[in-house]
Tab-separated table of C-alpha atoms in Angstrom:
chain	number	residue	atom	x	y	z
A	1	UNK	CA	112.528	85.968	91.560
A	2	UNK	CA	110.284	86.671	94.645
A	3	UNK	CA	107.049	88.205	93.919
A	4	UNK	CA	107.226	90.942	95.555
A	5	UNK	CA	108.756	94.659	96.488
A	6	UNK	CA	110.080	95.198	99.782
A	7	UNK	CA	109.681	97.939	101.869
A	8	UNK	CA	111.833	99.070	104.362
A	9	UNK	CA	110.436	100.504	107.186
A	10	UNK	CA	112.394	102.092	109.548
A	11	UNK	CA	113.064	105.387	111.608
A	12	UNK	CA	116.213	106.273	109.708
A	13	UNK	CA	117.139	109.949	109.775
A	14	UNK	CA	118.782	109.648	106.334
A	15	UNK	CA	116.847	109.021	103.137
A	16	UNK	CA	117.279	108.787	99.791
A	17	UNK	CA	114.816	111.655	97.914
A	18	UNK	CA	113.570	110.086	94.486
A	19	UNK	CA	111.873	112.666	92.255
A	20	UNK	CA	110.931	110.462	89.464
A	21	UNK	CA	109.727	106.595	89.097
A	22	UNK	CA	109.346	104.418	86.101
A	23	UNK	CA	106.273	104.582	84.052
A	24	UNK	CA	104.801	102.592	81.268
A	25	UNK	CA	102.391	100.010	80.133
A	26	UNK	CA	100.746	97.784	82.181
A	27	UNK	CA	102.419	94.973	80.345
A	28	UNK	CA	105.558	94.138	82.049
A	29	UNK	CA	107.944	94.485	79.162
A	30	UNK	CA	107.175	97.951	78.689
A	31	UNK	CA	107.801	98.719	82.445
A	32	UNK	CA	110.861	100.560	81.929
A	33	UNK	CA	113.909	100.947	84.713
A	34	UNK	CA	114.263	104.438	85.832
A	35	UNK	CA	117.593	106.108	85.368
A	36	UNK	CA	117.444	107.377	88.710
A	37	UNK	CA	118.273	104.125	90.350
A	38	UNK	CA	120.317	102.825	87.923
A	39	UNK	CA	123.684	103.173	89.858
A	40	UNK	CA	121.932	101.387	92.974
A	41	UNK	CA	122.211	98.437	94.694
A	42	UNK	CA	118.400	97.173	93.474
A	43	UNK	CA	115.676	94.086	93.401
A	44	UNK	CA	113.242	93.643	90.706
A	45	UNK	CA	109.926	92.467	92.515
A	46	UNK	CA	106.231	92.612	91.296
A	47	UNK	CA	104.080	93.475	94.624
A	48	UNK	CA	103.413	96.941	95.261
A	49	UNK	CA	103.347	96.124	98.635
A	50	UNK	CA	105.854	93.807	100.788
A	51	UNK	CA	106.585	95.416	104.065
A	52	UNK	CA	109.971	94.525	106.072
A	53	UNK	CA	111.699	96.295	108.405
A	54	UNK	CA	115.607	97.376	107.839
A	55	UNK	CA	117.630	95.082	110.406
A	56	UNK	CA	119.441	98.142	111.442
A	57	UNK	CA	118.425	98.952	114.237
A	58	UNK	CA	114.361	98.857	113.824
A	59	UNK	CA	112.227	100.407	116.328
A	60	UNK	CA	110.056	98.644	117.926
A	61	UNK	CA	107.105	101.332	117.563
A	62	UNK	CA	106.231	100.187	114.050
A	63	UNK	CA	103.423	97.736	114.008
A	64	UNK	CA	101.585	96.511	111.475
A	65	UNK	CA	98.167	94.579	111.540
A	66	UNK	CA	94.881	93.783	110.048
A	67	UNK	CA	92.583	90.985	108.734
A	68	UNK	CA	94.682	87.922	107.772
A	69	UNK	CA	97.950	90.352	107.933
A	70	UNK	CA	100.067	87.596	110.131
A	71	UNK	CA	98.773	85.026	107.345
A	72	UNK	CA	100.598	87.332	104.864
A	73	UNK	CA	97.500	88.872	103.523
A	74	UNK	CA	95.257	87.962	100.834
A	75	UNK	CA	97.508	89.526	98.196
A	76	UNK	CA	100.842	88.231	100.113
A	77	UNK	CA	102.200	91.853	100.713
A	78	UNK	CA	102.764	90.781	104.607
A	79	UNK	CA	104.432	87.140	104.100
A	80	UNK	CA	106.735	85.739	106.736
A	81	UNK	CA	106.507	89.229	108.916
A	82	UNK	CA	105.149	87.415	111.833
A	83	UNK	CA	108.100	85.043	111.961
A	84	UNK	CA	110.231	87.674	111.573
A	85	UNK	CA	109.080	90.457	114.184
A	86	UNK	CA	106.603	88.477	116.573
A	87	UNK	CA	103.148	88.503	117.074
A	88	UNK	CA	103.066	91.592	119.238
A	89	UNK	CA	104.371	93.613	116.035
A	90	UNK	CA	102.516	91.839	113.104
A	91	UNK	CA	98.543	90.205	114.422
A	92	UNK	CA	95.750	89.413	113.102
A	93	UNK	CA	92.365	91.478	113.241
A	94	UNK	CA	88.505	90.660	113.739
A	95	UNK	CA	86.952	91.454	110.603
A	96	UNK	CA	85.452	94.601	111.816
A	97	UNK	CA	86.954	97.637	109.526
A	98	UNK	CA	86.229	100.386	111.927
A	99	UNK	CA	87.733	98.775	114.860
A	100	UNK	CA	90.858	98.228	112.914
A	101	UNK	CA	90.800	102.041	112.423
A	102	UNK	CA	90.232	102.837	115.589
A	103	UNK	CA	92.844	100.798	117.104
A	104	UNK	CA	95.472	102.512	114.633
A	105	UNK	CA	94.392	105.661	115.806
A	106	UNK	CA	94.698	105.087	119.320
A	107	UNK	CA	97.986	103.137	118.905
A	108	UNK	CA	99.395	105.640	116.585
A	109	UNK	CA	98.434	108.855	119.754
A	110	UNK	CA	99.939	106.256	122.292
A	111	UNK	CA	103.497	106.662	120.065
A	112	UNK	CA	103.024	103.736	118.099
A	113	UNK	CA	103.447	104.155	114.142
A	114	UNK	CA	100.405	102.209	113.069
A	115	UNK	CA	100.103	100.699	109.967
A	116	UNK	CA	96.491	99.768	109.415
A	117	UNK	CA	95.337	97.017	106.364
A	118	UNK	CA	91.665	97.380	105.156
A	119	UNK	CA	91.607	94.078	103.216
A	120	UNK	CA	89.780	95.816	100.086
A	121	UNK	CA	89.446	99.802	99.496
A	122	UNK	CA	85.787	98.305	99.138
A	123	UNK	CA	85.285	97.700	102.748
A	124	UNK	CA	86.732	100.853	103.967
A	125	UNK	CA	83.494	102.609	104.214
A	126	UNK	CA	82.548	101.182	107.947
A	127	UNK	CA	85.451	102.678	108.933
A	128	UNK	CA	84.482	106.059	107.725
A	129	UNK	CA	83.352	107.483	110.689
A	130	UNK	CA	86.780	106.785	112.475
A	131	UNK	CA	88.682	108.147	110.087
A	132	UNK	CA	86.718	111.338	108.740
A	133	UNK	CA	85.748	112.471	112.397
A	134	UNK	CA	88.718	111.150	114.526
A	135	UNK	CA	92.265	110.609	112.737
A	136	UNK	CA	91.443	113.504	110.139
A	137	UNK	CA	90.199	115.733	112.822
A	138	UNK	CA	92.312	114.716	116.290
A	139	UNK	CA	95.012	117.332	115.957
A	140	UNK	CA	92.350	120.171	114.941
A	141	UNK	CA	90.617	119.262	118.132
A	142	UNK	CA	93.392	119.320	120.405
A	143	UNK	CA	95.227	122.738	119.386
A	144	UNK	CA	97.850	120.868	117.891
A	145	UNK	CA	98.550	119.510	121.138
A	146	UNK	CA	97.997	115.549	119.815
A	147	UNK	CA	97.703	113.746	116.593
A	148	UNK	CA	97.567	110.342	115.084
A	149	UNK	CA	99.304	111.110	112.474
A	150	UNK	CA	102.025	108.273	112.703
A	151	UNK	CA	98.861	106.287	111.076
A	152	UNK	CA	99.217	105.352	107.981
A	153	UNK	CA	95.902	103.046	106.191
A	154	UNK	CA	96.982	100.485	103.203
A	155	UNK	CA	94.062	99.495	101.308
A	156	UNK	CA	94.043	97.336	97.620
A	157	UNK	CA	91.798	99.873	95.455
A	158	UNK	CA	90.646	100.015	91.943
A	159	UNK	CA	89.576	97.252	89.328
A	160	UNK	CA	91.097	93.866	89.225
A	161	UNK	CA	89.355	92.613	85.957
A	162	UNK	CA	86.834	89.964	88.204
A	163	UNK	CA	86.142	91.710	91.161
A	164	UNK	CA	82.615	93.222	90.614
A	165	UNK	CA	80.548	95.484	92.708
A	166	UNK	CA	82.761	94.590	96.140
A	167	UNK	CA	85.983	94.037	95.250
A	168	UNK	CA	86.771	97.134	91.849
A	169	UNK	CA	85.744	99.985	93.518
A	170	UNK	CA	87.959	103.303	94.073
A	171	UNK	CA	86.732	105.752	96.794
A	172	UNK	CA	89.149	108.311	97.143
A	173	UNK	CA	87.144	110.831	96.520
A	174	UNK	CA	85.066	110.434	99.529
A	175	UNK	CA	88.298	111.245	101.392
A	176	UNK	CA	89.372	114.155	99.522
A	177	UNK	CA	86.239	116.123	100.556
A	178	UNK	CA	88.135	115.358	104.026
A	179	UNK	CA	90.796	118.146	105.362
A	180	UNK	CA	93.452	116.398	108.024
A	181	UNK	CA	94.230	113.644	106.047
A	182	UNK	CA	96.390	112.839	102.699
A	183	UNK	CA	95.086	110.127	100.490
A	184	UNK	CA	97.891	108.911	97.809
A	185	UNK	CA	97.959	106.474	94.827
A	186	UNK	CA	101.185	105.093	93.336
A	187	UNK	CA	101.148	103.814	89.749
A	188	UNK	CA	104.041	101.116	90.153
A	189	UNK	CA	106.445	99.292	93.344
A	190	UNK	CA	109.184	101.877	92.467
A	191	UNK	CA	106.852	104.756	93.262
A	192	UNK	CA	104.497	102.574	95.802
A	193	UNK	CA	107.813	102.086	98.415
A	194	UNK	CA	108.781	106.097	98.068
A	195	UNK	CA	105.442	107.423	98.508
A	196	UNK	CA	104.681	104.999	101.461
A	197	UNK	CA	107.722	105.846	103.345
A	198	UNK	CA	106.699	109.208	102.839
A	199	UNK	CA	103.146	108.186	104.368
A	200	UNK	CA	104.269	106.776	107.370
A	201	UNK	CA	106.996	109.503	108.353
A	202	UNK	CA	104.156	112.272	107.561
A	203	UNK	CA	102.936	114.175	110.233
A	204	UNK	CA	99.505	113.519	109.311
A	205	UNK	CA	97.335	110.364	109.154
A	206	UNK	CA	97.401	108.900	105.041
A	207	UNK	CA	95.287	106.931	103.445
A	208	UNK	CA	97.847	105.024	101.007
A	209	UNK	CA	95.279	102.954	98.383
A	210	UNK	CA	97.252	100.211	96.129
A	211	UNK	CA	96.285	99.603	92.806
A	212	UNK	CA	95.530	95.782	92.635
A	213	UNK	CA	95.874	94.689	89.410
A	214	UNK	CA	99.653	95.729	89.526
A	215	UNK	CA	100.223	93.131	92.620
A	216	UNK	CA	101.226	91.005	90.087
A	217	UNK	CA	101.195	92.661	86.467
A	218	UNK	CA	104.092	95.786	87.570
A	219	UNK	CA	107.876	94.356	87.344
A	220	UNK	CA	109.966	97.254	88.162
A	221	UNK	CA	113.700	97.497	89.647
A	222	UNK	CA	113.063	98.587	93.517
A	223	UNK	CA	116.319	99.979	95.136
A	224	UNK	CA	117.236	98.390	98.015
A	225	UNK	CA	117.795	101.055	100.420
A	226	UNK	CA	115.085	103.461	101.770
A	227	UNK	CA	114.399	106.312	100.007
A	228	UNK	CA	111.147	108.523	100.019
A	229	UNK	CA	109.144	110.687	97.072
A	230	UNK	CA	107.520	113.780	97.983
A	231	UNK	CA	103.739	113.904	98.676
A	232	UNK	CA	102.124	116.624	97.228
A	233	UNK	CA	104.073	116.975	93.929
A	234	UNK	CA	102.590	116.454	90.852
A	235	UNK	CA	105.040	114.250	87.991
A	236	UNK	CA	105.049	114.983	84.284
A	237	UNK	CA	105.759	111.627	82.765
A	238	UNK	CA	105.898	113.629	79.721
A	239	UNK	CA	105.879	116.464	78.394
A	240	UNK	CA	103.995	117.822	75.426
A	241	UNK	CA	102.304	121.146	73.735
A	242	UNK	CA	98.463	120.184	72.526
A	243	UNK	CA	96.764	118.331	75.356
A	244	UNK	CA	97.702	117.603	78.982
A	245	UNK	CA	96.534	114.178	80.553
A	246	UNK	CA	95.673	113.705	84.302
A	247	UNK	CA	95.680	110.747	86.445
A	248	UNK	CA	96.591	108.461	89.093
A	249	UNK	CA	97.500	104.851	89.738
A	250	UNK	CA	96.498	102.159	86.961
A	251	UNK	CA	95.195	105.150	84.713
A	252	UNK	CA	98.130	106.656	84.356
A	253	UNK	CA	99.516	103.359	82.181
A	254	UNK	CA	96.198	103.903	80.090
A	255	UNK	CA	97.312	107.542	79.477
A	256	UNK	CA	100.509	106.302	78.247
A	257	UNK	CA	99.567	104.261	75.938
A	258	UNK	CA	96.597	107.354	74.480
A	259	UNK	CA	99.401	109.496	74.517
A	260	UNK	CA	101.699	107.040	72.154
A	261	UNK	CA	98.392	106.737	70.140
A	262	UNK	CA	97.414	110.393	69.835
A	263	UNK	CA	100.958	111.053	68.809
A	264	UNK	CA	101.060	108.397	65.991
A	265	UNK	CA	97.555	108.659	64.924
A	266	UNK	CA	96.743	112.446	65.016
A	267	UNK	CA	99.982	114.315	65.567
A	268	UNK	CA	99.040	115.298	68.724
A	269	UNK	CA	101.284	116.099	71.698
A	270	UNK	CA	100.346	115.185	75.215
A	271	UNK	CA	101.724	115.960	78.187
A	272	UNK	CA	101.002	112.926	81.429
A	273	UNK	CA	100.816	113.990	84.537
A	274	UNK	CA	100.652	111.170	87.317
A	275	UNK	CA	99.187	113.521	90.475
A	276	UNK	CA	100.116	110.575	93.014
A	277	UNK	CA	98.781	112.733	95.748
A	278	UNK	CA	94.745	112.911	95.712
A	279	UNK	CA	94.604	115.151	98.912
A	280	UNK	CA	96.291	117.869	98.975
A	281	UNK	CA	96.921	118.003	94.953
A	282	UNK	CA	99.364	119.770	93.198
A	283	UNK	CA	96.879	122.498	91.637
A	284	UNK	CA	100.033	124.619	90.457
A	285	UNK	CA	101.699	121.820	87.658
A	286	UNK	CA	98.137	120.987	86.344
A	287	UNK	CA	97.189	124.313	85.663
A	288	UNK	CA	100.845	125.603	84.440
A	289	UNK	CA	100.730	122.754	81.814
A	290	UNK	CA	97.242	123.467	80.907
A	291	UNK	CA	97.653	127.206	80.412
A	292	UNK	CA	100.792	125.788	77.779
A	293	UNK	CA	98.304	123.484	75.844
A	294	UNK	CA	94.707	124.999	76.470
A	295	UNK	CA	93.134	121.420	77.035
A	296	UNK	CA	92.655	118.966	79.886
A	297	UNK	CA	91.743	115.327	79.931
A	298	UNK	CA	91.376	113.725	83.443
A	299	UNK	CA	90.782	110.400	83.864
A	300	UNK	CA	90.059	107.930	86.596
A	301	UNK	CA	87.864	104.686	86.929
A	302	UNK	CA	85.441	106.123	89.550
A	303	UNK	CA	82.070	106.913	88.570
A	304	UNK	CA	81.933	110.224	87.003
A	305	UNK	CA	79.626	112.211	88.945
A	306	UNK	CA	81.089	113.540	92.284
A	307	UNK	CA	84.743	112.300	91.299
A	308	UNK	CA	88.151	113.586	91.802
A	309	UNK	CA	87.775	114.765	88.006
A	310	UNK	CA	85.750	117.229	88.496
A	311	UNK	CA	87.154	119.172	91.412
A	312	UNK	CA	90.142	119.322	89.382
A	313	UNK	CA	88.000	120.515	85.873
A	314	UNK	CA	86.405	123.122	88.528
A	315	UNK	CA	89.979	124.678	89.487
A	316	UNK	CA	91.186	124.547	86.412
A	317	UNK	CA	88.728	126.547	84.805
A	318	UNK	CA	88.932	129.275	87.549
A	319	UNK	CA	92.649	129.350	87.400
A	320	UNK	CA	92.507	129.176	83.347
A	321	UNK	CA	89.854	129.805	81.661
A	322	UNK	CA	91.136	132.369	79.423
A	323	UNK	CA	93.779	129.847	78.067
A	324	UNK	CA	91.479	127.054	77.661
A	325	UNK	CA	90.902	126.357	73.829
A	326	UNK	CA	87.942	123.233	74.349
A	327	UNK	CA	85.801	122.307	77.032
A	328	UNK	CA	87.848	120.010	79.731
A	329	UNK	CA	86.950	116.682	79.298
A	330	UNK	CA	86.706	113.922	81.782
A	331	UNK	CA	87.057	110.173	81.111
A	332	UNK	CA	85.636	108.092	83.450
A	333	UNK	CA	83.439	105.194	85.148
A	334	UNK	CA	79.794	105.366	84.807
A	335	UNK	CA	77.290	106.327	87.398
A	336	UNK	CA	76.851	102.504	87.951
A	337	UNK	CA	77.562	100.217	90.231
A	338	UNK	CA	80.772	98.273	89.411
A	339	UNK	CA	79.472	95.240	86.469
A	340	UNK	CA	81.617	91.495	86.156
A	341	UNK	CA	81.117	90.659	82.882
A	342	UNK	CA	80.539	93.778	81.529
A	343	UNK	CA	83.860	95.708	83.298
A	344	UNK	CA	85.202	96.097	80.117
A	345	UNK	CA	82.842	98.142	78.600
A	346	UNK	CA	82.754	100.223	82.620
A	347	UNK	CA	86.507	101.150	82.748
A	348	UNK	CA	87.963	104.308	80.968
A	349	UNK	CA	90.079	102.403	78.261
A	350	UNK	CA	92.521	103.990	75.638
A	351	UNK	CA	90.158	104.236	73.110
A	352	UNK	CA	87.608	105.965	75.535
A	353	UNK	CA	90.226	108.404	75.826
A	354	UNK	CA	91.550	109.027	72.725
A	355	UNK	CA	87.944	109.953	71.628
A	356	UNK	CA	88.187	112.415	73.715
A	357	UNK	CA	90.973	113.786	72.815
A	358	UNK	CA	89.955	114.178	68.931
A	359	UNK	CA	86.767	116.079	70.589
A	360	UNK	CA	89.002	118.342	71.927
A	361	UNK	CA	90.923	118.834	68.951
A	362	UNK	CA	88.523	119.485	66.837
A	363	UNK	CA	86.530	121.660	69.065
């Protein structure tokens, strides 16, 4: 079994629309096959992030480069492309984020589609400036006469159990405070290919971060063909009556598991919701499930101060504060930098969660 899920990039006019992925622990046997691609031709594969191009026809706009991405990329997502497609199509990069960034956007306003590899979310930061004031801002600028936004960015985000201050970190919500872009995270490879075929055929630039640790810890069956999942829409994983759970990429496994817990060990209900789209978020399911259970737990492993969390905990509480029964409770990193040994103790575990949830219910 290759180690990895395939993406098919390609300029087809018909896709497949996929509403719902498979969701679970983050042990592999508890990765369960979705029903919705049950009936399809399908590969099981582990990466979250293999990119090939469908053989029928493929344009030859799509390009695809970065540090080491001809290599196949430290985590392998980019093996044998260069073989495959030529050098012009799949190259190498100095190590120099911003110019990678800036390439993408000028290649991707030339009529390119520009698929750009920051090595490690960690190192996107140089490449702020491009993307904040140029890709996020080039249509604005122009009157809608231009845009980059056949640029999509692929960066490896969040912890990986070793990687310390440069190598665990997850920035995304330095680029939601940033209007012209989308920034999505995927919680598995079934949801990873949909959501990044929706990224590159969006009309705007996206900033598509990859949860590490699943490289090589998410087995899921991958259909095949291509098929896309709408940014922008919120998931319910499940659905429940006393508490409603928030979050996105590897914490959404950890809200499974709280919710299994909560259910067995307090007789609490919880509803999941996986928000897979950072920027723009879907502010109507959160607040439609919390104004059915009167509590909200988000959860995410960025520090706590200045995260995602707590633009969602402020819009909540404007849209529902009369239907909130407990304060809303956020579960997340500390304001530290990133620790090695001690990232166990950093991360927003089960238990940290399910704490919180008994605060809640016994508010």
């Amino acid at each position: 079994m290759a180690a990895a899920v395939r993406f098919f990039i390609r300029g087809a006019n018909s896709r497949l629309s996929v509403g719902t992925g498979t969701s679970g622990s983050l042990g592999a046997a508890l990765l369960k096959l979705s029903p919705s691609c049950s009936s399809r031709s399908k590969t099981q594969r582990r990466h979250a992030a293999h990119f090939t191009y469908q053989p029928d026809p493929v344009p030859t706009q799509y390009v695809i480069f970065g540090e080491d991405v001809a290599f196949g990329g430290v985590f392998r997502c980019t093996v044998g492309l260069r073989d495959k497609y030529g050098k012009d199509r799949v190259f190498n990069t100095p190590l120099c984020e911003q110019g990678i960034v800036g390439f993408g956007i000028g290649a991707a306003v030339a009529g390119a589609t520009a698929i750009a590899e920051i090595q490690f979310a960690d190192y996107i930061f140089p490449a702020f400036d491009q993307i904040v004031n140029e890709a996020a801002k080039y249509r604005y600028r122009s009157g809608n006469l231009f845009d980059c936004g056949n640029l999509t960015i692929r960066a490896p985000w969040g912890c990986v159990g070793h990687g310390s201050l440069y190598h665990s970190q997850s920035p995304e919500a330095f680029f939601a405070h940033c209007p012209g872009v989308k920034v999505v995270i995927p919680r598995g490879p079934m949801q990873a290919k949909g959501l990044l075929l929706s990224c590159i055929a969006d009309r705007n630039p996206c900033i598509f971060f990859e949860p590490k640790i699943l490289y090589r810890a998410a087995v899921e069956q991958v259909p095949v063909e291509s098929y896309t999942i709408p940014l922008s829409e919120a998931e319910i994983l499940q659905e429940g009556s006393d508490v409603t759970l928030v979050a996105w990429g590897t914490q959404i496994h950890v809200l499974r598991e709280v919710s299994d817990m909560a259910q067995e060990k307090l007789g609490v209900s919880c509803e999941v919701i996986d928000l897979k789209t950072i920027l723009p978020w879907d502010v109507e399911t959160v607040c439609k499930s919390v104004v059915k259970t009167g509590r909200l737990l988000v959860s995410h492993e960025a520090p706590v101060t200045g995260g995602f969390a707590a633009e969602i905990s402020s819009t909540v509480q404007e849209e529902c504060f009369l239907n909130l029964e407990a304060p809303i409770s956020r579960v997340c990193g500390y304001d530290t930098p990133f620790p090695h040994i001690f990232e166990p103790f950093y991360i927003p575990d089960k238990w940290k969660c399910f704490e919180a949830i008994k605060r809640m219910i016994n508010y």
